[in-house]
PDB file of C-alpha atoms and ligand atoms in Angstrom:
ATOM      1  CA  UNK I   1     112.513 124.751 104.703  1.00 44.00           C
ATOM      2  CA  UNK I   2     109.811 126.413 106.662  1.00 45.00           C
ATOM      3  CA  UNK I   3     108.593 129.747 106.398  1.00 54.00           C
ATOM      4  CA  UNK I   4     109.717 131.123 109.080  1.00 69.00           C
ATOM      5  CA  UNK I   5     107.874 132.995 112.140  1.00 86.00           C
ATOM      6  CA  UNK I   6     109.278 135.652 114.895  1.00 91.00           C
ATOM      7  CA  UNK I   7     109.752 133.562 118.115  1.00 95.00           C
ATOM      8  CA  UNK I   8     107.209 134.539 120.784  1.00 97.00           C
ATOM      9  CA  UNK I   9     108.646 136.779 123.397  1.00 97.00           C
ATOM     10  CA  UNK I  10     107.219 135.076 126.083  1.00 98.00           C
ATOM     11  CA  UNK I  11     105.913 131.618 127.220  1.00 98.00           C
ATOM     12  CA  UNK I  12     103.459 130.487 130.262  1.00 98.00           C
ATOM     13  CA  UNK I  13     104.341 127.716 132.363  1.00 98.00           C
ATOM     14  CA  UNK I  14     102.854 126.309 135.454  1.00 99.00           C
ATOM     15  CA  UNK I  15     105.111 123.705 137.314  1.00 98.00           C
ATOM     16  CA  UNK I  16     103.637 119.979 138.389  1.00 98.00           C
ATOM     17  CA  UNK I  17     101.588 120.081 141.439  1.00 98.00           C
ATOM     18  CA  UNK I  18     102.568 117.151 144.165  1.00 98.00           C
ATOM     19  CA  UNK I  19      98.643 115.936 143.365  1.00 98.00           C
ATOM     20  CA  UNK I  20      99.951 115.475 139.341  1.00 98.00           C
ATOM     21  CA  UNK I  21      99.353 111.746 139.618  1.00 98.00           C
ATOM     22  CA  UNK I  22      95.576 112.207 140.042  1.00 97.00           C
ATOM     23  CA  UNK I  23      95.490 114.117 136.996  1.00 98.00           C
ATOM     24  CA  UNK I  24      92.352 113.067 134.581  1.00 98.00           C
ATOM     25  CA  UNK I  25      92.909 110.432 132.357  1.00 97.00           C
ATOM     26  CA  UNK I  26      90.940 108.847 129.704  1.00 95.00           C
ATOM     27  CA  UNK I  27      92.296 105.176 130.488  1.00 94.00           C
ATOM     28  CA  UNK I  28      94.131 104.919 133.702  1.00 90.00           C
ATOM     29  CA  UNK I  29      97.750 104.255 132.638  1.00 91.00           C
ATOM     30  CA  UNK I  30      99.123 100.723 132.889  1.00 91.00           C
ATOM     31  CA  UNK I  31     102.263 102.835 134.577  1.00 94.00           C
ATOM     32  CA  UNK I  32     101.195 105.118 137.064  1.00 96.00           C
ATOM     33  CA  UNK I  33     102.660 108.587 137.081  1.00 98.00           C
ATOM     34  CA  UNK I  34     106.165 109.139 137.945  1.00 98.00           C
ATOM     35  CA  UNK I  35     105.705 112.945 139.657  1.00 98.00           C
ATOM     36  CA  UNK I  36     109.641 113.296 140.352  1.00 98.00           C
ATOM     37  CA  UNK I  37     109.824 112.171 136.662  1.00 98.00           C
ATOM     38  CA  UNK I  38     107.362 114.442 135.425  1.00 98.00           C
ATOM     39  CA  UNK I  39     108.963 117.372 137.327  1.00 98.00           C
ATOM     40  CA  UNK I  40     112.135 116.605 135.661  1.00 98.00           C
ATOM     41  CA  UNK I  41     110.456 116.777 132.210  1.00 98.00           C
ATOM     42  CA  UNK I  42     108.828 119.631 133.319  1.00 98.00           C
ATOM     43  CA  UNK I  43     111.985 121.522 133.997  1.00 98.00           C
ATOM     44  CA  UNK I  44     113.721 120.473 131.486  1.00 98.00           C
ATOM     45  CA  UNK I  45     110.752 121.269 128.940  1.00 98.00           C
ATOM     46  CA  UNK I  46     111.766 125.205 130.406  1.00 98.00           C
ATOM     47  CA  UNK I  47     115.166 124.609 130.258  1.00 98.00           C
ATOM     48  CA  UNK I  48     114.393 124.307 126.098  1.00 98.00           C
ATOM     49  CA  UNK I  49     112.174 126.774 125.972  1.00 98.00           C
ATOM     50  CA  UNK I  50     115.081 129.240 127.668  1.00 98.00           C
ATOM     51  CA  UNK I  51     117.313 128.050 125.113  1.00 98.00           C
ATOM     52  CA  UNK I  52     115.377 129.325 122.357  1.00 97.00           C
ATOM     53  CA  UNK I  53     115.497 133.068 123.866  1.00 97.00           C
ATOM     54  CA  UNK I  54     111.712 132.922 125.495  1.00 98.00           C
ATOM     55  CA  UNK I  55     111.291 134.376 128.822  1.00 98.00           C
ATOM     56  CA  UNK I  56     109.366 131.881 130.725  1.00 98.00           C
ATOM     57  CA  UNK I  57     106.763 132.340 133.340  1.00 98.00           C
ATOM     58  CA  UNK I  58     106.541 129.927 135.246  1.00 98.00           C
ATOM     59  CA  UNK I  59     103.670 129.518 137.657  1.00 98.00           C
ATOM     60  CA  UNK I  60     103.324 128.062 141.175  1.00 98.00           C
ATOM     61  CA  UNK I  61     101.458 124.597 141.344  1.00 98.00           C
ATOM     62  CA  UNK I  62      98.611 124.653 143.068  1.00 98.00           C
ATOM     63  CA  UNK I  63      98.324 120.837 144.839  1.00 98.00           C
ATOM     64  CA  UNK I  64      93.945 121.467 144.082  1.00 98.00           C
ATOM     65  CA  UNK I  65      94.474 121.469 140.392  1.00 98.00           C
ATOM     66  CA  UNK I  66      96.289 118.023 139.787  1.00 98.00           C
ATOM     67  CA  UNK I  67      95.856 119.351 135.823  1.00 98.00           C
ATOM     68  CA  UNK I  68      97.247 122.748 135.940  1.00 98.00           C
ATOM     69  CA  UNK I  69     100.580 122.108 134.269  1.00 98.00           C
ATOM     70  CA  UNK I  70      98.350 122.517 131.413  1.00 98.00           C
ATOM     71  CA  UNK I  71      98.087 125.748 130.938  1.00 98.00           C
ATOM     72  CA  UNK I  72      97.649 125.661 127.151  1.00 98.00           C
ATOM     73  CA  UNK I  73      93.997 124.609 128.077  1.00 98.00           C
ATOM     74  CA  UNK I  74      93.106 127.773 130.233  1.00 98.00           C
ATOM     75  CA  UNK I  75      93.625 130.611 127.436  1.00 98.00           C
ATOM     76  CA  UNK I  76      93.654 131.070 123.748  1.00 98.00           C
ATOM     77  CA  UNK I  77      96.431 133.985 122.693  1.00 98.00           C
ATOM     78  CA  UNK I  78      96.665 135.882 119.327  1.00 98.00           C
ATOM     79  CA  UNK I  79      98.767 138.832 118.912  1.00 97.00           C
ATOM     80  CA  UNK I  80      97.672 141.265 121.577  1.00 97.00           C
ATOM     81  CA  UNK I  81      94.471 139.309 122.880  1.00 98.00           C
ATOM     82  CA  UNK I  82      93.687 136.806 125.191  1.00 98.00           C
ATOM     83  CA  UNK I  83      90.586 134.663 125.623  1.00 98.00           C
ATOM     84  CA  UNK I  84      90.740 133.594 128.647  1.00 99.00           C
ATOM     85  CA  UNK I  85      88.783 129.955 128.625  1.00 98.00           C
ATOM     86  CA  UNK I  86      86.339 128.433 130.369  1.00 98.00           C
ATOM     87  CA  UNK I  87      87.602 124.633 130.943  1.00 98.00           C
ATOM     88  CA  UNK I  88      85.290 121.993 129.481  1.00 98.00           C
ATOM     89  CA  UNK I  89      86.210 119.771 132.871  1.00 98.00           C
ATOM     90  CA  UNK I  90      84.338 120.614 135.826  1.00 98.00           C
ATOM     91  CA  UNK I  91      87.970 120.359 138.213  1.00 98.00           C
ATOM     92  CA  UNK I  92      89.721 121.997 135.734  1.00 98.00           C
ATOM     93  CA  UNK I  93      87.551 125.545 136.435  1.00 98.00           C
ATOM     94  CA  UNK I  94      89.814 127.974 138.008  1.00 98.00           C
ATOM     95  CA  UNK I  95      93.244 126.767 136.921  1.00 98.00           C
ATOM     96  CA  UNK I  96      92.524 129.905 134.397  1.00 98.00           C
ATOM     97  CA  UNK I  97      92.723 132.785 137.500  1.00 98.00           C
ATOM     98  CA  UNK I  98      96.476 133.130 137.676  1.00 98.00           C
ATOM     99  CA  UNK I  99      97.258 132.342 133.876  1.00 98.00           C
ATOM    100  CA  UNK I 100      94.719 135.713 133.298  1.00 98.00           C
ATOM    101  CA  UNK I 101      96.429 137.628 135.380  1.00 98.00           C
ATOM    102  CA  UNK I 102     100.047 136.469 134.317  1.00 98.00           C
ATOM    103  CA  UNK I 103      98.610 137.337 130.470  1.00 98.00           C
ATOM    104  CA  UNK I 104      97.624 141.058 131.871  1.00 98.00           C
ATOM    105  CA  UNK I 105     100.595 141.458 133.236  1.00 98.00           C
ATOM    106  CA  UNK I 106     102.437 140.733 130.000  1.00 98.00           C
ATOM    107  CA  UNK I 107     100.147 143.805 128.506  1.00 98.00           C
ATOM    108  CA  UNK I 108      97.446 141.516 126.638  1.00 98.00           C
ATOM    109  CA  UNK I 109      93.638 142.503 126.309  1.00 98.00           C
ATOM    110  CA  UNK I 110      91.895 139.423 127.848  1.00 98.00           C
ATOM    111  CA  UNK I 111      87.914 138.652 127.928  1.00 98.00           C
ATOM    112  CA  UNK I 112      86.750 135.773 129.442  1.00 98.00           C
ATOM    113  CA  UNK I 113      84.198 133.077 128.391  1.00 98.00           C
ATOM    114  CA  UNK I 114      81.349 132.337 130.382  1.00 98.00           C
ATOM    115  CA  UNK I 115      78.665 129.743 131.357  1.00 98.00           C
ATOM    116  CA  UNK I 116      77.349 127.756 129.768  1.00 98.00           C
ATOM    117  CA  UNK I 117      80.766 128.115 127.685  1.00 98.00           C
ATOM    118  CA  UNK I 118      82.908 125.317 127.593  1.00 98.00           C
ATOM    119  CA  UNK I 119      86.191 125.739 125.777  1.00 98.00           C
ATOM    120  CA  UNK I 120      90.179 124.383 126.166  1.00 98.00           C
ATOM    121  CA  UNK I 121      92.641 125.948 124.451  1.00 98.00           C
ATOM    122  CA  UNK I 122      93.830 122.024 122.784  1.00 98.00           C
ATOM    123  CA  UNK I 123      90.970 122.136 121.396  1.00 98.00           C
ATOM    124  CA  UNK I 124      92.182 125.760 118.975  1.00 98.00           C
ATOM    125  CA  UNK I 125      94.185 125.274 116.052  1.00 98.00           C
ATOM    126  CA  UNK I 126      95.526 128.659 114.475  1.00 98.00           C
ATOM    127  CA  UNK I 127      96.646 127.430 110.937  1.00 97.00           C
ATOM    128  CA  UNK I 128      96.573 128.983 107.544  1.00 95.00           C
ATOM    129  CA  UNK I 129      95.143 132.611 109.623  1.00 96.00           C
ATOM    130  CA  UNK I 130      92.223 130.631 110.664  1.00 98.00           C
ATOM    131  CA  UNK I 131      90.897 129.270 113.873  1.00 98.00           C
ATOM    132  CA  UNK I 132      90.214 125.757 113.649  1.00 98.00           C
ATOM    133  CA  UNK I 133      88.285 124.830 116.609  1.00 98.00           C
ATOM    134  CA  UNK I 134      87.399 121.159 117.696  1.00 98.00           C
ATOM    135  CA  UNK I 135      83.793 120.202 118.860  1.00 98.00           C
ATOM    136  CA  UNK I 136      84.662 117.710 121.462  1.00 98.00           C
ATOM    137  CA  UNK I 137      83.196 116.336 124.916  1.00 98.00           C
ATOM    138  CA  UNK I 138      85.454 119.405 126.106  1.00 98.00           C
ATOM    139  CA  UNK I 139      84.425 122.343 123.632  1.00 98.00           C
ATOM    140  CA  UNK I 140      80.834 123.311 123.007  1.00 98.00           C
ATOM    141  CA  UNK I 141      79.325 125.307 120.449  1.00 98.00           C
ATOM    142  CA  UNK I 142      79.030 128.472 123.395  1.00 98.00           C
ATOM    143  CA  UNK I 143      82.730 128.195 123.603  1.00 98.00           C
ATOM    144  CA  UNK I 144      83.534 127.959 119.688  1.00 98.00           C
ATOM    145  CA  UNK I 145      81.276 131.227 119.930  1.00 98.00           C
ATOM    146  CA  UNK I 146      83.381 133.058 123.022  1.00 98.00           C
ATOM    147  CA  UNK I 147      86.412 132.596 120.808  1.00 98.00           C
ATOM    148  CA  UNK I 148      84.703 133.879 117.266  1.00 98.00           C
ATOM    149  CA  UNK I 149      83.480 137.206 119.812  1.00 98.00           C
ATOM    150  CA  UNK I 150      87.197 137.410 120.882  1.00 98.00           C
ATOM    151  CA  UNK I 151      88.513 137.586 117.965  1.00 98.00           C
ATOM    152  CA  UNK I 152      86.333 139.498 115.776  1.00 98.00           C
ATOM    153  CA  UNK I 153      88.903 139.691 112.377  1.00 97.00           C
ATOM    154  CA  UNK I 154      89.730 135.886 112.363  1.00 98.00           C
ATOM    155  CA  UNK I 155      87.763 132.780 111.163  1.00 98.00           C
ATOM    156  CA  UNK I 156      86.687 130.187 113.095  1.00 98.00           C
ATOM    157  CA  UNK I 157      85.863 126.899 111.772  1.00 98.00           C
ATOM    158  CA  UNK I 158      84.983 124.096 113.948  1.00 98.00           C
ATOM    159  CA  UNK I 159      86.311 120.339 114.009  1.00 98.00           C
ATOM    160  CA  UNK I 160      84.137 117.712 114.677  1.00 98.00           C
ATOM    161  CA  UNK I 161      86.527 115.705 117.606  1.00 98.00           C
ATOM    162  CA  UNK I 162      84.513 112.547 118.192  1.00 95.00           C
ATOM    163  CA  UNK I 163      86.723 110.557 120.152  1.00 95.00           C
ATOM    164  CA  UNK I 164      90.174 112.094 121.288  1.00 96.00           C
ATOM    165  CA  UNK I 165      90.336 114.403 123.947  1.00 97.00           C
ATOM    166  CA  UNK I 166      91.084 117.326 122.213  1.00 98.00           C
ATOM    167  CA  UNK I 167      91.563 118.457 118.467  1.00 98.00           C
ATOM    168  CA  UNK I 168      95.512 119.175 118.639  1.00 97.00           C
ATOM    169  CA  UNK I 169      95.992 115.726 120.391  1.00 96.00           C
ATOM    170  CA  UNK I 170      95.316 114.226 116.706  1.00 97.00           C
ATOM    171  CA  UNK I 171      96.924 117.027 114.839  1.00 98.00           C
ATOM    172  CA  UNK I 172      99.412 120.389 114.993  1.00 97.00           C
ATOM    173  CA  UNK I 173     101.628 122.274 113.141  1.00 97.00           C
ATOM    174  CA  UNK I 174     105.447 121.543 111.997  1.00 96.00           C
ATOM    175  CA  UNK I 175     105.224 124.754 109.101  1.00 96.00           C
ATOM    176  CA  UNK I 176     102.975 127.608 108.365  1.00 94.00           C
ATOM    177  CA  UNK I 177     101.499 125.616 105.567  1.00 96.00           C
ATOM    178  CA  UNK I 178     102.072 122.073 107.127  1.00 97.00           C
ATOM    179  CA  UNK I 179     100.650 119.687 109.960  1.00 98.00           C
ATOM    180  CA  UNK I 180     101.578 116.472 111.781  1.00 97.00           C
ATOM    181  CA  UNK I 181      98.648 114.568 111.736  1.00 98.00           C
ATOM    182  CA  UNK I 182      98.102 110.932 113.450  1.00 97.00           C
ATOM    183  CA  UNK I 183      97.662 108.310 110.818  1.00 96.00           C
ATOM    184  CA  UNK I 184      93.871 107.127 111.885  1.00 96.00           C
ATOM    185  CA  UNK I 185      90.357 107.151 110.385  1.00 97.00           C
ATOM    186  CA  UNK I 186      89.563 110.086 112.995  1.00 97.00           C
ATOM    187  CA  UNK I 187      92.356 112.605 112.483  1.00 97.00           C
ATOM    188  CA  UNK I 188      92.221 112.151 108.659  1.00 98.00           C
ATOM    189  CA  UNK I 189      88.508 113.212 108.991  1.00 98.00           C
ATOM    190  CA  UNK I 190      89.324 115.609 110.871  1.00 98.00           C
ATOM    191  CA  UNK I 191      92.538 116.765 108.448  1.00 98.00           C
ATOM    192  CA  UNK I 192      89.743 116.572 105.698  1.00 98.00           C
ATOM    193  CA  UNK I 193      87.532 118.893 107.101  1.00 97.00           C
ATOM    194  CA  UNK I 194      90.160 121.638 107.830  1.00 98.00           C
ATOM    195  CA  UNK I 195      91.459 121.009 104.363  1.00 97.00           C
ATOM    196  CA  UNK I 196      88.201 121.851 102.853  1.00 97.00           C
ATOM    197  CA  UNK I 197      88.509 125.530 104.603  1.00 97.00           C
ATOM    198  CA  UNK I 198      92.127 125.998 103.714  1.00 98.00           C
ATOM    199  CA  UNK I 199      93.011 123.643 100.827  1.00 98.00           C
ATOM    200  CA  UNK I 200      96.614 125.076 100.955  1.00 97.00           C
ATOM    201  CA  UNK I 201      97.505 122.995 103.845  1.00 98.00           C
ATOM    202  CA  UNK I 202      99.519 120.205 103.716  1.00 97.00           C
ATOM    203  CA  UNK I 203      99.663 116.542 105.965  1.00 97.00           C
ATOM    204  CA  UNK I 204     102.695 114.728 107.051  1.00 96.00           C
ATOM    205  CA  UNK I 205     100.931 111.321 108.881  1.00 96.00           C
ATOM    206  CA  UNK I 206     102.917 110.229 112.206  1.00 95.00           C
ATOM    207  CA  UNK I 207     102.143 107.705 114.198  1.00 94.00           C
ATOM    208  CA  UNK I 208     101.835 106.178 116.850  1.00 91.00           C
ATOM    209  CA  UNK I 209      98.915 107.860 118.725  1.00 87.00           C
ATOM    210  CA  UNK I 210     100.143 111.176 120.514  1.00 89.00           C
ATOM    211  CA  UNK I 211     103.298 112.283 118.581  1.00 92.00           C
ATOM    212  CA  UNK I 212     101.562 114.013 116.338  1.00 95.00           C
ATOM    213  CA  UNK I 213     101.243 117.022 119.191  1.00 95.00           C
ATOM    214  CA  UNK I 214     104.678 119.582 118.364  1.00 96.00           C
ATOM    215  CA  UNK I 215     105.416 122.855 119.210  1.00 97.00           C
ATOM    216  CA  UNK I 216     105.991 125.083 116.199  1.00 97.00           C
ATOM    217  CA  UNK I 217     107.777 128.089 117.390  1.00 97.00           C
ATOM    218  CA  UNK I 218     110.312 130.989 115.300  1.00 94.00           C
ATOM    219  CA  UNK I 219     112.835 130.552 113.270  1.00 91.00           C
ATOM    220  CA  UNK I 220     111.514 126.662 111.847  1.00 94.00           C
ATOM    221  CA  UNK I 221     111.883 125.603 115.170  1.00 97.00           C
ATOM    222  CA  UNK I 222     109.718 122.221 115.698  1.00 97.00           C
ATOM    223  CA  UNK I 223     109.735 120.896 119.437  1.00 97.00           C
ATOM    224  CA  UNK I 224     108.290 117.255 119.254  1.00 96.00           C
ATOM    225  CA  UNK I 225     107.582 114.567 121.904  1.00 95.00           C
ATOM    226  CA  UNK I 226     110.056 111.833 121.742  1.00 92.00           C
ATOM    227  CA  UNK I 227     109.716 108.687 124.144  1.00 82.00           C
ATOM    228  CA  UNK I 228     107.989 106.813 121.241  1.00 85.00           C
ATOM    229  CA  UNK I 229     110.684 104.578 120.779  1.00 81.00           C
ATOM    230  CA  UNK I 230     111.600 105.996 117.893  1.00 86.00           C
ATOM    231  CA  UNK I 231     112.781 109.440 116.789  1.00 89.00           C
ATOM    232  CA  UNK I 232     111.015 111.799 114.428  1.00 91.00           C
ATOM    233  CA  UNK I 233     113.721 113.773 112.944  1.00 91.00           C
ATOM    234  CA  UNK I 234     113.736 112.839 109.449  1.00 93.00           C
ATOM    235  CA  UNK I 235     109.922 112.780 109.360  1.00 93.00           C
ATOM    236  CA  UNK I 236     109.780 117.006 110.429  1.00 94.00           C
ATOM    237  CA  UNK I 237     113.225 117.591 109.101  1.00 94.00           C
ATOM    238  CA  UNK I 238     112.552 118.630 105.668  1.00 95.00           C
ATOM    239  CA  UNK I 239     109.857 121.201 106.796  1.00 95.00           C
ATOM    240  CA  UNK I 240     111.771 122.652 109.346  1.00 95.00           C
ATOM    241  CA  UNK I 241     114.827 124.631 110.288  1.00 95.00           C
ATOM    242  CA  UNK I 242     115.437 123.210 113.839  1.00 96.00           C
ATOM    243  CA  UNK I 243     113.929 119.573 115.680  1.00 96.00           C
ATOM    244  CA  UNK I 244     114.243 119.240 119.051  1.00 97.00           C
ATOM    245  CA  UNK I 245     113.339 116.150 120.967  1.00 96.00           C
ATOM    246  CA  UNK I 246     111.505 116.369 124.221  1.00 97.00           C
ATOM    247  CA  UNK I 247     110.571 113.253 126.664  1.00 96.00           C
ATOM    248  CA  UNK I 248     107.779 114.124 128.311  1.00 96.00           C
ATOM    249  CA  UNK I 249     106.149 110.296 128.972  1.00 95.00           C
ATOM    250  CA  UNK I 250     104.580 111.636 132.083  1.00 97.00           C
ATOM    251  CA  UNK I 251     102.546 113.791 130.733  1.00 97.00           C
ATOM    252  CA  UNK I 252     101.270 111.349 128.356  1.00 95.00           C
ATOM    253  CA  UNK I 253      99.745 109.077 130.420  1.00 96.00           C
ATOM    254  CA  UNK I 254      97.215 112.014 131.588  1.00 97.00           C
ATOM    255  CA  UNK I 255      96.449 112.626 128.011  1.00 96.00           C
ATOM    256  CA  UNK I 256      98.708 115.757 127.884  1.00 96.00           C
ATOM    257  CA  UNK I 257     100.840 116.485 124.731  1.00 94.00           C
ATOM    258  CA  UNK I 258     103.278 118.872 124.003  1.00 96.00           C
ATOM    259  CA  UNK I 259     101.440 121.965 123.254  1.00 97.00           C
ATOM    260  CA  UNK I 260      99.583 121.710 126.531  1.00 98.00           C
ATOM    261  CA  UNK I 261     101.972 122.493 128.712  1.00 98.00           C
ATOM    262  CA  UNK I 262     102.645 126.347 127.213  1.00 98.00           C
ATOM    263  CA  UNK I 263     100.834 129.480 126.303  1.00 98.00           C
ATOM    264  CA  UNK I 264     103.200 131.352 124.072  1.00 98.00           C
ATOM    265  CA  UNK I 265     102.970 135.300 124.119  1.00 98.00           C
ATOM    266  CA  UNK I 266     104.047 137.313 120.644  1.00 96.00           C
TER     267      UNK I 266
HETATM  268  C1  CIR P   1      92.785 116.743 130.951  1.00 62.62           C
HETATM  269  O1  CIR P   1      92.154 115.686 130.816  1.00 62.62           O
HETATM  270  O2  CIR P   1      92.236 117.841 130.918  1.00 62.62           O
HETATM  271  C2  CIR P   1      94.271 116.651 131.177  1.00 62.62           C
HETATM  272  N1  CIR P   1      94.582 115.462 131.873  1.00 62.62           N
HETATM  273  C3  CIR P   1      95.028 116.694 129.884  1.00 62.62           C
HETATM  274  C4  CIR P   1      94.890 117.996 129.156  1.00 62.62           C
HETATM  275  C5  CIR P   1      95.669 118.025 127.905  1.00 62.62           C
HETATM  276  N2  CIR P   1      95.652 119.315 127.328  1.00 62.62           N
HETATM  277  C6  CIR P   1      95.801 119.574 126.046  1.00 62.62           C
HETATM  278  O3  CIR P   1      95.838 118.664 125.221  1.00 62.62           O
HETATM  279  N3  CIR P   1      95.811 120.835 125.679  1.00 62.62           N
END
């Protein structure tokens, strides 16, 4: 049993642009995108999220950003404060605008990183009360440094990410005390090194590659990625209070996970 959390009061959305099928990918996917499909996921991705009690906000598409479902990338929330990012890829800069002013509008406190800043929000891990931030071809050292100057009071640690996108496409958490991690030589490293800042945190290894990515929200609630063939709710049962299955293979195949596709407000 998980220790358990408030739910957030609010989540960010932003639907799947017609363009979604040009998102960025690291390997073009054998399958190309399915955008009806991915729309479908999408909504029904809310339609959870509604469930729980959240009030979502969902935000337009905008056909110029194929990757702008993926809001998680374009700002980095903790209690009342908002950094709002500046996105590591050059056609990603500028989905943040309307996610800033959807975050001000909910009341938050938001600064902004700038050039030569590079940060996404998959790259930030808040576990154990620290900020675990990976070091990847997205996140530079100016953007691990925009998030320590946002939030003044909290740690930041950062993650050497040497070959998946981001840090939380390797790794997130199921419990207050516990992550998913993939079972490979690169997110072990990478559980090592986050260990060795808070040795109180524990590993459950999942595999294969991507469904390590859940959503931890109140009450024990664990949203995972299913559409792995196989299901994952005796692996996250014990830790938490609720499992809920979501299919979102669309999203996959432009190297989104879970976590991506929501900003969740306290
Ligand atoms: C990108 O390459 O930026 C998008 N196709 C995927 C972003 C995934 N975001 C995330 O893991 N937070």
């Amino acid at each position: 049993m998980s220790m358990s959390m408030p739910m957030p009061r609010a989540a960010i959305v932003r639907s799947v642009p017609g363009t979604f099928a040009d998102a960025l990918a690291m390997e073009k996917p054998a399958d190309p995108i399915d955008v009806q499909l991915a729309k479908q996921q999408h909504r029904e991705y809310v339609k959870v999220l509604e469930g729980l009690g959240l009030q979502v906000i969902e935000l337009a598409a905008d056909d110029a950003f194929p990757d702008c479902p993926f809001v998680e990338d374009t700002a980095v929330v903790l209690g009342s404060r908002a950094l709002i990012t500046r996105p590591g890829a050059a056609s990603r800069q500028g989905e943040e605008v309307p996610v800033k002013q959807a975050l001000e509008r909910l009341g938050l406190q938001t600064s902004q990183a700038q050039a030569p800043a590079q940060i996404d929000g998959g790259d930030v891990l808040f576990a154990g009360g620290m900020l675990f931030v990976g070091q990847s071809a997205r996140t530079n050292v100016e953007g691990l440094q925009a998030l320590a100057s946002a939030f003044p009071d909290v740690r930041v640690v950062p993650v050497r990410v040497p070959r998946s996108l981001h840090l939380k496409t390797v790794l997130s958490c199921v419990a207050s005390d516990v992550l998913a991690v993939e079972d490979s030589p690169e997110a072990r490293a990478m559980f090592a090194s986050i260990q060795r800042e808070a040795p109180f945190l524990k590993s459950i290894a999942v595999s294969p590659a991507g469904a390590a990515n859940t959503v931890l929200l109140g009450g024990g609630t664990v949203i995972y990625p299913s559409g792995y063939g196989r299901s994952f709710e005796s692996v996250y049962e014990p830790y938490a209070d609720r499992v809920i299955p979501v299919n979102i293979s669309e999203f996959h195949k432009a190297d989104g996970g879970l976590t991506c596709l929501s900003i969740f407000v306290p």
